[in-house]
mmCIF file of C-alpha atoms in Angstrom:
data_model
loop_
_atom_site.group_PDB
_atom_site.id
_atom_site.type_symbol
_atom_site.label_atom_id
_atom_site.label_comp_id
_atom_site.label_asym_id
_atom_site.label_seq_id
_atom_site.Cartn_x
_atom_site.Cartn_y
_atom_site.Cartn_z
ATOM 1 C CA MET T 20 -9.710 3.289 -7.860
ATOM 2 C CA SER T 21 -9.356 2.824 -11.618
ATOM 3 C CA ILE T 22 -11.801 0.367 -13.166
ATOM 4 C CA ILE T 23 -9.528 -0.539 -16.124
ATOM 5 C CA THR T 24 -5.727 -0.366 -16.305
ATOM 6 C CA ALA T 25 -3.679 -1.545 -19.268
ATOM 7 C CA SER T 26 0.082 -1.257 -19.654
ATOM 8 C CA ASN T 27 1.974 -1.971 -22.895
ATOM 9 C CA LEU T 28 -0.827 -4.225 -24.098
ATOM 10 C CA ARG T 29 0.015 -6.179 -27.242
ATOM 11 C CA LYS T 30 -1.729 -8.741 -29.441
ATOM 12 C CA THR T 31 0.222 -10.504 -32.180
ATOM 13 C CA TYR T 32 -1.225 -13.058 -34.583
ATOM 14 C CA ARG T 33 0.949 -15.687 -36.278
ATOM 15 C CA SER T 34 0.195 -17.183 -39.680
ATOM 16 C CA ARG T 35 2.124 -19.605 -41.864
ATOM 17 C CA GLY T 36 3.707 -18.001 -44.921
ATOM 18 C CA ASN T 37 4.693 -21.299 -46.573
ATOM 19 C CA ARG T 38 1.404 -22.783 -47.831
ATOM 20 C CA HIS T 39 2.975 -25.936 -49.264
ATOM 21 C CA ILE T 40 1.256 -28.978 -47.753
ATOM 22 C CA ILE T 41 4.464 -30.840 -46.839
ATOM 23 C CA GLY T 42 7.158 -28.144 -46.954
ATOM 24 C CA GLY T 43 5.073 -25.834 -44.796
ATOM 25 C CA ILE T 44 5.295 -28.278 -41.909
ATOM 26 C CA PHE T 45 9.116 -28.201 -41.769
ATOM 27 C CA LYS T 46 9.668 -24.641 -42.982
ATOM 28 C CA PRO T 47 6.502 -22.761 -42.022
ATOM 29 C CA ASP T 48 7.975 -19.268 -42.648
ATOM 30 C CA TRP T 49 5.903 -17.695 -39.884
ATOM 31 C CA ARG T 50 4.443 -14.233 -40.519
ATOM 32 C CA TYR T 51 3.500 -11.969 -37.613
ATOM 33 C CA LYS T 52 0.731 -9.382 -37.560
ATOM 34 C CA HIS T 53 0.713 -6.908 -34.660
ATOM 35 C CA ALA T 54 -2.990 -6.071 -34.219
ATOM 36 C CA VAL T 55 -2.325 -4.090 -31.025
ATOM 37 C CA GLU T 56 1.013 -2.633 -29.929
ATOM 38 C CA GLU T 57 1.957 -1.069 -26.601
ATOM 39 C CA VAL T 58 -1.524 0.176 -25.695
ATOM 40 C CA SER T 59 -1.592 1.770 -22.249
ATOM 41 C CA LEU T 60 -4.681 3.366 -20.726
ATOM 42 C CA VAL T 61 -6.535 4.020 -17.499
ATOM 43 C CA ILE T 62 -10.323 4.278 -17.264
ATOM 44 C CA GLU T 63 -12.096 5.484 -14.150
ATOM 45 C CA PRO T 64 -15.516 4.340 -12.881
ATOM 46 C CA GLY T 65 -18.419 6.151 -14.514
ATOM 47 C CA GLU T 66 -16.566 7.301 -17.632
ATOM 48 C CA SER T 67 -18.081 7.083 -21.116
ATOM 49 C CA VAL T 68 -15.216 6.366 -23.494
ATOM 50 C CA ALA T 69 -15.133 6.038 -27.285
ATOM 51 C CA PHE T 70 -12.625 3.719 -28.959
ATOM 52 C CA LEU T 71 -12.158 5.013 -32.489
ATOM 53 C CA GLY T 72 -9.989 4.018 -35.419
ATOM 54 C CA PRO T 73 -10.131 2.993 -39.070
ATOM 55 C CA ASN T 74 -10.865 -0.609 -40.047
ATOM 56 C CA GLY T 75 -8.074 -2.876 -38.833
ATOM 57 C CA ALA T 76 -6.713 -0.289 -36.378
ATOM 58 C CA GLY T 77 -6.976 -2.611 -33.365
ATOM 59 C CA LYS T 78 -9.988 -1.195 -31.527
ATOM 60 C CA THR T 79 -12.125 -4.359 -31.622
ATOM 61 C CA THR T 80 -9.096 -6.483 -30.696
ATOM 62 C CA THR T 81 -8.519 -4.203 -27.692
ATOM 63 C CA THR T 82 -12.163 -4.536 -26.656
ATOM 64 C CA LYS T 83 -11.932 -8.322 -26.897
ATOM 65 C CA MET T 84 -8.859 -8.331 -24.648
ATOM 66 C CA LEU T 85 -10.617 -6.078 -22.124
ATOM 67 C CA THR T 86 -13.563 -8.484 -21.963
ATOM 68 C CA GLY T 87 -11.480 -11.660 -21.844
ATOM 69 C CA LEU T 88 -12.506 -13.007 -25.247
ATOM 70 C CA ILE T 89 -8.873 -13.165 -26.350
ATOM 71 C CA TYR T 90 -5.618 -13.278 -24.407
ATOM 72 C CA PRO T 91 -2.950 -10.555 -24.807
ATOM 73 C CA SER T 92 0.387 -11.575 -26.285
ATOM 74 C CA ALA T 93 2.176 -9.231 -23.869
ATOM 75 C CA GLY T 94 1.540 -6.462 -21.368
ATOM 76 C CA LYS T 95 -0.442 -6.109 -18.158
ATOM 77 C CA LEU T 96 -4.211 -5.779 -17.934
ATOM 78 C CA LYS T 97 -6.653 -5.478 -15.050
ATOM 79 C CA VAL T 98 -10.390 -4.886 -15.292
ATOM 80 C CA LEU T 99 -12.261 -4.500 -12.000
ATOM 81 C CA GLY T 100 -9.138 -5.897 -10.362
ATOM 82 C CA TYR T 101 -9.312 -9.117 -12.382
ATOM 83 C CA THR T 102 -7.324 -10.524 -15.281
ATOM 84 C CA PRO T 103 -10.079 -10.714 -17.933
ATOM 85 C CA PHE T 104 -8.961 -13.933 -19.638
ATOM 86 C CA ASP T 105 -9.179 -15.815 -16.328
ATOM 87 C CA ARG T 106 -12.940 -15.303 -16.731
ATOM 88 C CA ASN T 107 -13.519 -15.187 -13.018
ATOM 89 C CA HIS T 108 -17.207 -15.572 -12.196
ATOM 90 C CA ASN T 109 -17.331 -12.274 -10.291
ATOM 91 C CA PHE T 110 -15.630 -10.494 -13.192
ATOM 92 C CA LEU T 111 -18.142 -11.844 -15.720
ATOM 93 C CA LYS T 112 -21.046 -10.829 -13.483
ATOM 94 C CA ASN T 113 -19.851 -7.224 -13.568
ATOM 95 C CA ILE T 114 -19.392 -6.687 -17.306
ATOM 96 C CA GLY T 115 -21.812 -6.589 -20.219
ATOM 97 C CA LEU T 116 -20.951 -6.939 -23.908
ATOM 98 C CA VAL T 117 -22.934 -5.967 -27.006
ATOM 99 C CA MET T 118 -21.478 -6.568 -30.460
ATOM 100 C CA GLY T 119 -23.596 -5.138 -33.263
ATOM 101 C CA ASN T 120 -22.537 -7.785 -35.764
ATOM 102 C CA LYS T 121 -22.846 -10.744 -33.367
ATOM 103 C CA ALA T 122 -25.926 -12.283 -31.789
ATOM 104 C CA GLY T 123 -25.974 -12.482 -27.997
ATOM 105 C CA LEU T 124 -29.518 -13.836 -27.789
ATOM 106 C CA ASN T 125 -30.439 -17.288 -29.055
ATOM 107 C CA TRP T 126 -32.149 -16.901 -32.428
ATOM 108 C CA ASP T 127 -34.349 -19.976 -31.906
ATOM 109 C CA LEU T 128 -35.772 -18.707 -28.606
ATOM 110 C CA SER T 129 -37.904 -15.706 -27.799
ATOM 111 C CA ALA T 130 -36.248 -12.802 -26.017
ATOM 112 C CA GLN T 131 -38.212 -13.678 -22.855
ATOM 113 C CA GLN T 132 -36.863 -17.234 -22.946
ATOM 114 C CA SER T 133 -33.303 -15.950 -23.474
ATOM 115 C CA PHE T 134 -33.723 -13.555 -20.554
ATOM 116 C CA SER T 135 -34.945 -16.410 -18.343
ATOM 117 C CA LEU T 136 -31.810 -18.343 -19.250
ATOM 118 C CA LEU T 137 -29.660 -15.332 -18.312
ATOM 119 C CA GLN T 138 -31.520 -15.100 -15.011
ATOM 120 C CA LYS T 139 -30.362 -18.618 -14.189
ATOM 121 C CA ILE T 140 -26.786 -18.035 -15.412
ATOM 122 C CA TYR T 141 -26.300 -14.851 -13.391
ATOM 123 C CA ASP T 142 -28.432 -16.031 -10.458
ATOM 124 C CA ILE T 143 -30.545 -12.872 -10.515
ATOM 125 C CA PRO T 144 -33.246 -12.857 -7.792
ATOM 126 C CA MET T 145 -36.602 -13.404 -9.502
ATOM 127 C CA SER T 146 -38.193 -10.233 -8.111
ATOM 128 C CA LYS T 147 -35.260 -8.106 -9.355
ATOM 129 C CA PHE T 148 -35.232 -9.957 -12.686
ATOM 130 C CA GLU T 149 -38.908 -9.294 -13.384
ATOM 131 C CA GLN T 150 -38.559 -5.661 -12.360
ATOM 132 C CA ARG T 151 -35.552 -5.073 -14.632
ATOM 133 C CA VAL T 152 -37.133 -6.777 -17.637
ATOM 134 C CA GLU T 153 -40.258 -4.657 -17.184
ATOM 135 C CA GLU T 154 -38.333 -1.397 -16.681
ATOM 136 C CA LEU T 155 -35.717 -1.823 -19.425
ATOM 137 C CA CYS T 156 -38.112 -3.141 -22.075
ATOM 138 C CA ALA T 157 -40.528 -0.302 -21.355
ATOM 139 C CA MET T 158 -37.752 2.256 -21.813
ATOM 140 C CA LEU T 159 -36.801 0.778 -25.185
ATOM 141 C CA ASN T 160 -40.417 0.112 -26.217
ATOM 142 C CA VAL T 161 -39.951 -3.603 -26.899
ATOM 143 C CA LYS T 162 -42.349 -5.175 -24.389
ATOM 144 C CA HIS T 163 -44.705 -6.162 -27.218
ATOM 145 C CA VAL T 164 -42.080 -8.411 -28.892
ATOM 146 C CA LEU T 165 -40.762 -10.243 -25.831
ATOM 147 C CA ASP T 166 -42.482 -13.488 -26.850
ATOM 148 C CA THR T 167 -41.465 -13.297 -30.515
ATOM 149 C CA GLN T 168 -38.727 -15.619 -31.750
ATOM 150 C CA VAL T 169 -35.518 -13.561 -32.005
ATOM 151 C CA ARG T 170 -34.912 -14.503 -35.648
ATOM 152 C CA ARG T 171 -38.296 -12.968 -36.546
ATOM 153 C CA LEU T 172 -37.538 -9.569 -35.036
ATOM 154 C CA SER T 173 -36.510 -6.507 -36.987
ATOM 155 C CA LEU T 174 -32.876 -5.436 -36.648
ATOM 156 C CA GLY T 175 -33.849 -2.479 -34.466
ATOM 157 C CA GLU T 176 -35.971 -4.614 -32.129
ATOM 158 C CA ARG T 177 -33.262 -7.257 -31.858
ATOM 159 C CA MET T 178 -30.562 -4.705 -31.089
ATOM 160 C CA LYS T 179 -32.638 -3.150 -28.313
ATOM 161 C CA LEU T 180 -33.267 -6.572 -26.786
ATOM 162 C CA GLU T 181 -29.544 -7.403 -27.078
ATOM 163 C CA LEU T 182 -28.913 -4.297 -24.958
ATOM 164 C CA VAL T 183 -31.435 -5.417 -22.363
ATOM 165 C CA GLY T 184 -29.841 -8.858 -22.216
ATOM 166 C CA ALA T 185 -26.371 -7.368 -21.771
ATOM 167 C CA ILE T 186 -27.347 -5.306 -18.715
ATOM 168 C CA LEU T 187 -29.992 -7.546 -17.188
ATOM 169 C CA HIS T 188 -27.545 -8.604 -14.458
ATOM 170 C CA ASP T 189 -26.757 -4.931 -13.701
ATOM 171 C CA PRO T 190 -23.021 -4.893 -14.642
ATOM 172 C CA GLY T 191 -20.765 -1.977 -13.756
ATOM 173 C CA ILE T 192 -19.120 -1.840 -17.205
ATOM 174 C CA LEU T 193 -20.839 -2.102 -20.562
ATOM 175 C CA PHE T 194 -18.717 -2.758 -23.668
ATOM 176 C CA LEU T 195 -20.411 -1.853 -26.955
ATOM 177 C CA ASP T 196 -18.979 -2.651 -30.381
ATOM 178 C CA GLU T 197 -20.972 -0.932 -33.170
ATOM 179 C CA PRO T 198 -24.289 -1.049 -31.248
ATOM 180 C CA THR T 199 -26.215 0.986 -33.876
ATOM 181 C CA ILE T 200 -24.808 -0.596 -37.039
ATOM 182 C CA GLY T 201 -27.522 -0.964 -39.673
ATOM 183 C CA LEU T 202 -30.248 0.641 -37.546
ATOM 184 C CA ASP T 203 -32.712 3.217 -38.819
ATOM 185 C CA ILE T 204 -32.760 6.782 -37.490
ATOM 186 C CA GLY T 205 -35.491 6.134 -34.913
ATOM 187 C CA SER T 206 -33.818 3.027 -33.509
ATOM 188 C CA LYS T 207 -30.443 4.786 -33.299
ATOM 189 C CA LYS T 208 -32.046 7.627 -31.367
ATOM 190 C CA SER T 209 -33.643 5.193 -28.893
ATOM 191 C CA VAL T 210 -30.382 3.315 -28.331
ATOM 192 C CA ARG T 211 -28.394 6.527 -27.772
ATOM 193 C CA GLU T 212 -30.954 7.859 -25.291
ATOM 194 C CA PHE T 213 -30.833 4.537 -23.465
ATOM 195 C CA LEU T 214 -27.028 4.601 -23.287
ATOM 196 C CA ARG T 215 -27.106 8.148 -21.917
ATOM 197 C CA TYR T 216 -29.552 6.955 -19.262
ATOM 198 C CA LEU T 217 -27.235 4.093 -18.286
ATOM 199 C CA HIS T 218 -24.319 6.496 -18.016
ATOM 200 C CA SER T 219 -26.384 8.814 -15.816
ATOM 201 C CA GLN T 220 -26.917 5.814 -13.520
ATOM 202 C CA GLY T 221 -23.164 5.498 -13.006
ATOM 203 C CA LYS T 222 -22.387 2.802 -15.564
ATOM 204 C CA THR T 223 -19.004 2.845 -17.280
ATOM 205 C CA LEU T 224 -19.443 2.746 -21.061
ATOM 206 C CA ILE T 225 -16.776 1.657 -23.551
ATOM 207 C CA LEU T 226 -18.094 2.327 -27.049
ATOM 208 C CA THR T 227 -16.636 1.419 -30.436
ATOM 209 C CA SER T 228 -18.461 2.887 -33.420
ATOM 210 C CA HIS T 229 -17.993 4.303 -36.910
ATOM 211 C CA ASP T 230 -21.108 6.429 -36.419
ATOM 212 C CA MET T 231 -19.877 9.782 -35.168
ATOM 213 C CA ASP T 232 -23.338 10.671 -33.846
ATOM 214 C CA ASP T 233 -23.013 7.739 -31.418
ATOM 215 C CA ILE T 234 -19.752 9.198 -30.158
ATOM 216 C CA ALA T 235 -20.899 12.824 -29.995
ATOM 217 C CA GLU T 236 -24.115 12.016 -28.123
ATOM 218 C CA VAL T 237 -22.881 9.337 -25.724
ATOM 219 C CA CYS T 238 -19.149 9.735 -24.994
ATOM 220 C CA GLN T 239 -17.182 12.281 -22.989
ATOM 221 C CA ARG T 240 -13.715 10.915 -23.716
ATOM 222 C CA VAL T 241 -12.138 9.817 -26.992
ATOM 223 C CA ILE T 242 -9.337 7.277 -27.492
ATOM 224 C CA VAL T 243 -8.153 6.991 -31.094
ATOM 225 C CA ILE T 244 -6.224 3.891 -32.167
ATOM 226 C CA ASN T 245 -4.393 3.511 -35.464
ATOM 227 C CA HIS T 246 -1.944 0.828 -36.568
ATOM 228 C CA GLY T 247 -2.445 -0.821 -33.167
ATOM 229 C CA LYS T 248 -1.278 2.223 -31.166
ATOM 230 C CA ILE T 249 -3.083 4.987 -29.276
ATOM 231 C CA ILE T 250 -2.595 8.276 -31.117
ATOM 232 C CA TYR T 251 -5.059 10.392 -29.133
ATOM 233 C CA ASP T 252 -6.565 10.191 -25.649
ATOM 234 C CA ASP T 253 -8.444 13.201 -24.289
ATOM 235 C CA SER T 254 -11.897 14.612 -23.652
ATOM 236 C CA MET T 255 -14.425 15.312 -26.373
ATOM 237 C CA VAL T 256 -14.294 18.974 -25.379
ATOM 238 C CA SER T 257 -10.526 19.139 -25.930
ATOM 239 C CA LEU T 258 -10.868 17.391 -29.277
ATOM 240 C CA ASN T 259 -13.432 19.884 -30.521
ATOM 241 C CA LYS T 260 -11.357 22.827 -29.253
ATOM 242 C CA GLN T 261 -8.593 21.918 -31.699
ATOM 243 C CA TYR T 262 -10.938 22.893 -34.520
ATOM 244 C CA ALA T 263 -12.901 25.624 -32.726
ATOM 245 C CA HIS T 264 -11.301 28.338 -34.887
ATOM 246 C CA VAL T 265 -12.580 26.815 -38.153
ATOM 247 C CA ARG T 266 -16.034 26.928 -39.703
ATOM 248 C CA TYR T 267 -17.335 25.020 -42.695
ATOM 249 C CA ALA T 268 -19.264 27.059 -45.273
ATOM 250 C CA ARG T 269 -21.495 24.867 -47.422
ATOM 251 C CA LEU T 270 -22.317 26.774 -50.599
ATOM 252 C CA GLU T 271 -24.994 25.740 -53.072
ATOM 253 C CA PHE T 272 -24.671 27.722 -56.289
ATOM 254 C CA ALA T 273 -27.764 28.625 -58.286
ATOM 255 C CA ASP T 274 -26.098 28.851 -61.671
ATOM 256 C CA LYS T 275 -22.442 29.370 -62.421
ATOM 257 C CA VAL T 276 -20.094 27.302 -60.256
ATOM 258 C CA PRO T 277 -16.651 28.805 -59.531
ATOM 259 C CA SER T 278 -13.544 26.870 -60.454
ATOM 260 C CA GLN T 279 -11.405 25.262 -57.761
ATOM 261 C CA THR T 280 -8.847 28.024 -58.210
ATOM 262 C CA GLN T 281 -11.490 30.698 -57.629
ATOM 263 C CA LEU T 282 -12.935 28.950 -54.578
ATOM 264 C CA LYS T 283 -9.518 28.626 -52.956
ATOM 265 C CA THR T 284 -9.226 32.417 -52.841
ATOM 266 C CA TYR T 285 -12.036 32.439 -50.245
ATOM 267 C CA GLY T 286 -10.830 29.569 -48.026
ATOM 268 C CA ARG T 287 -9.621 25.953 -47.970
ATOM 269 C CA LEU T 288 -11.557 23.859 -50.458
ATOM 270 C CA VAL T 289 -12.880 20.793 -48.636
ATOM 271 C CA SER T 290 -15.104 19.379 -51.380
ATOM 272 C CA LEU T 291 -16.743 20.295 -54.678
ATOM 273 C CA ASN T 292 -19.594 18.182 -56.029
ATOM 274 C CA ASP T 293 -21.765 19.410 -58.890
ATOM 275 C CA SER T 294 -23.175 22.740 -57.670
ATOM 276 C CA VAL T 295 -22.202 22.354 -54.004
ATOM 277 C CA ALA T 296 -18.868 23.395 -52.494
ATOM 278 C CA VAL T 297 -17.619 23.214 -48.906
ATOM 279 C CA LEU T 298 -14.935 25.644 -47.735
ATOM 280 C CA GLY T 299 -12.986 25.658 -44.485
ATOM 281 C CA ILE T 300 -12.664 29.261 -43.287
ATOM 282 C CA HIS T 301 -11.388 30.861 -40.071
ATOM 283 C CA LYS T 302 -14.400 31.750 -37.937
ATOM 284 C CA SER T 303 -13.341 35.432 -37.769
ATOM 285 C CA GLU T 304 -13.448 35.636 -41.575
ATOM 286 C CA VAL T 305 -16.328 33.349 -42.478
ATOM 287 C CA MET T 306 -19.086 35.996 -42.666
ATOM 288 C CA GLN T 307 -16.955 38.342 -44.725
ATOM 289 C CA ALA T 308 -16.019 35.506 -47.092
ATOM 290 C CA ALA T 309 -19.640 34.366 -47.427
ATOM 291 C CA THR T 310 -20.754 37.907 -48.251
ATOM 292 C CA LYS T 311 -18.041 38.262 -50.895
ATOM 293 C CA ILE T 312 -18.939 34.919 -52.493
ATOM 294 C CA ALA T 313 -22.622 35.915 -52.620
ATOM 295 C CA GLU T 314 -21.636 39.151 -54.393
ATOM 296 C CA ASP T 315 -19.457 37.361 -56.938
ATOM 297 C CA PHE T 316 -21.667 34.322 -57.642
ATOM 298 C CA PRO T 317 -25.428 33.659 -57.406
ATOM 299 C CA LEU T 318 -26.072 31.413 -54.382
ATOM 300 C CA GLN T 319 -29.132 29.245 -53.825
ATOM 301 C CA ASP T 320 -28.261 28.397 -50.224
ATOM 302 C CA ILE T 321 -25.449 28.817 -47.687
ATOM 303 C CA THR T 322 -24.891 27.006 -44.388
ATOM 304 C CA ILE T 323 -22.241 27.796 -41.769
ATOM 305 C CA GLU T 324 -21.374 25.007 -39.323
ATOM 306 C CA GLN T 325 -18.640 23.715 -37.039
ATOM 307 C CA VAL T 326 -16.206 21.161 -38.390
ATOM 308 C CA PRO T 327 -17.975 17.751 -38.348
ATOM 309 C CA LEU T 328 -16.606 15.224 -35.867
ATOM 310 C CA GLU T 329 -15.913 12.663 -38.612
ATOM 311 C CA VAL T 330 -13.609 15.179 -40.304
ATOM 312 C CA ILE T 331 -11.728 15.805 -37.062
ATOM 313 C CA ILE T 332 -11.262 12.083 -36.461
ATOM 314 C CA SER T 333 -10.237 11.487 -40.076
ATOM 315 C CA ASP T 334 -7.573 14.190 -39.738
ATOM 316 C CA LEU T 335 -6.205 12.379 -36.687
ATOM 317 C CA TYR T 336 -5.944 9.142 -38.678
ATOM 318 C CA GLY T 337 -3.945 10.962 -41.342
ATOM 319 C CA LYS T 338 -1.374 12.300 -38.873
ATOM 320 C CA VAL T 339 0.059 8.844 -38.176
#
């Protein structure tokens, strides 16, 4: 049975165009902004799904509708068999939400105090509560800051504890909106490993992020939204296959840098900055092209790699 089903989901915001204090009351000149239009999707239990899109594409609005934070303007939506905006108690007990730019824990309390409050809200048996706090905090290496006031924690420590708080009640679905935003490399690595662990335990993950490493390391399916509509919905493997025939050659020139015209004779010029150029070349021709470039121009370094995920996603945005 599908865990999430959405059909022709829409969210429209209305704002008054006539800003005149008196005239705006009688002739408001309403303006309508369609944040989400005709979004339809099905998500099965245990999937790890990425919601991607440029700023203002509608991905966060979609996530908020899925969690019941806002009500759809039109369409049908069921999550775990419930209508999210009804905020049924059983529905809320089976979802978790982490928003990287919003605080879920009370800043004036310690994390331990916030967790104790959540234990009461979700009616978690004390023995299970203590076990989960111990296990989850040990995995994320934050046991030593449990009694520190949340506002005094580093961003990385706070984000890890936000994750613990979101899954303390053992929900089946975890919604994550930019969970690694602003984190350092070590903290990002810890969060991604933790999310992979949760997925291995059968949790359904819905992840929104601008960090392509989050997507590549955590998600198996990609849904791309632009201008409020889904423009791509398939597996990560299928997405990468579309660019499997291309390789990126990153060339660092030691002295003389070729002109753009010269570089384009070897492949598609992706970028040229100072002494570094990146060319897109068919994988069957990349070694031959690299050898020819090295013969024609002195190279300090050369790197051959697959097309980065952020480039693939950016290309999808541009096709709308």
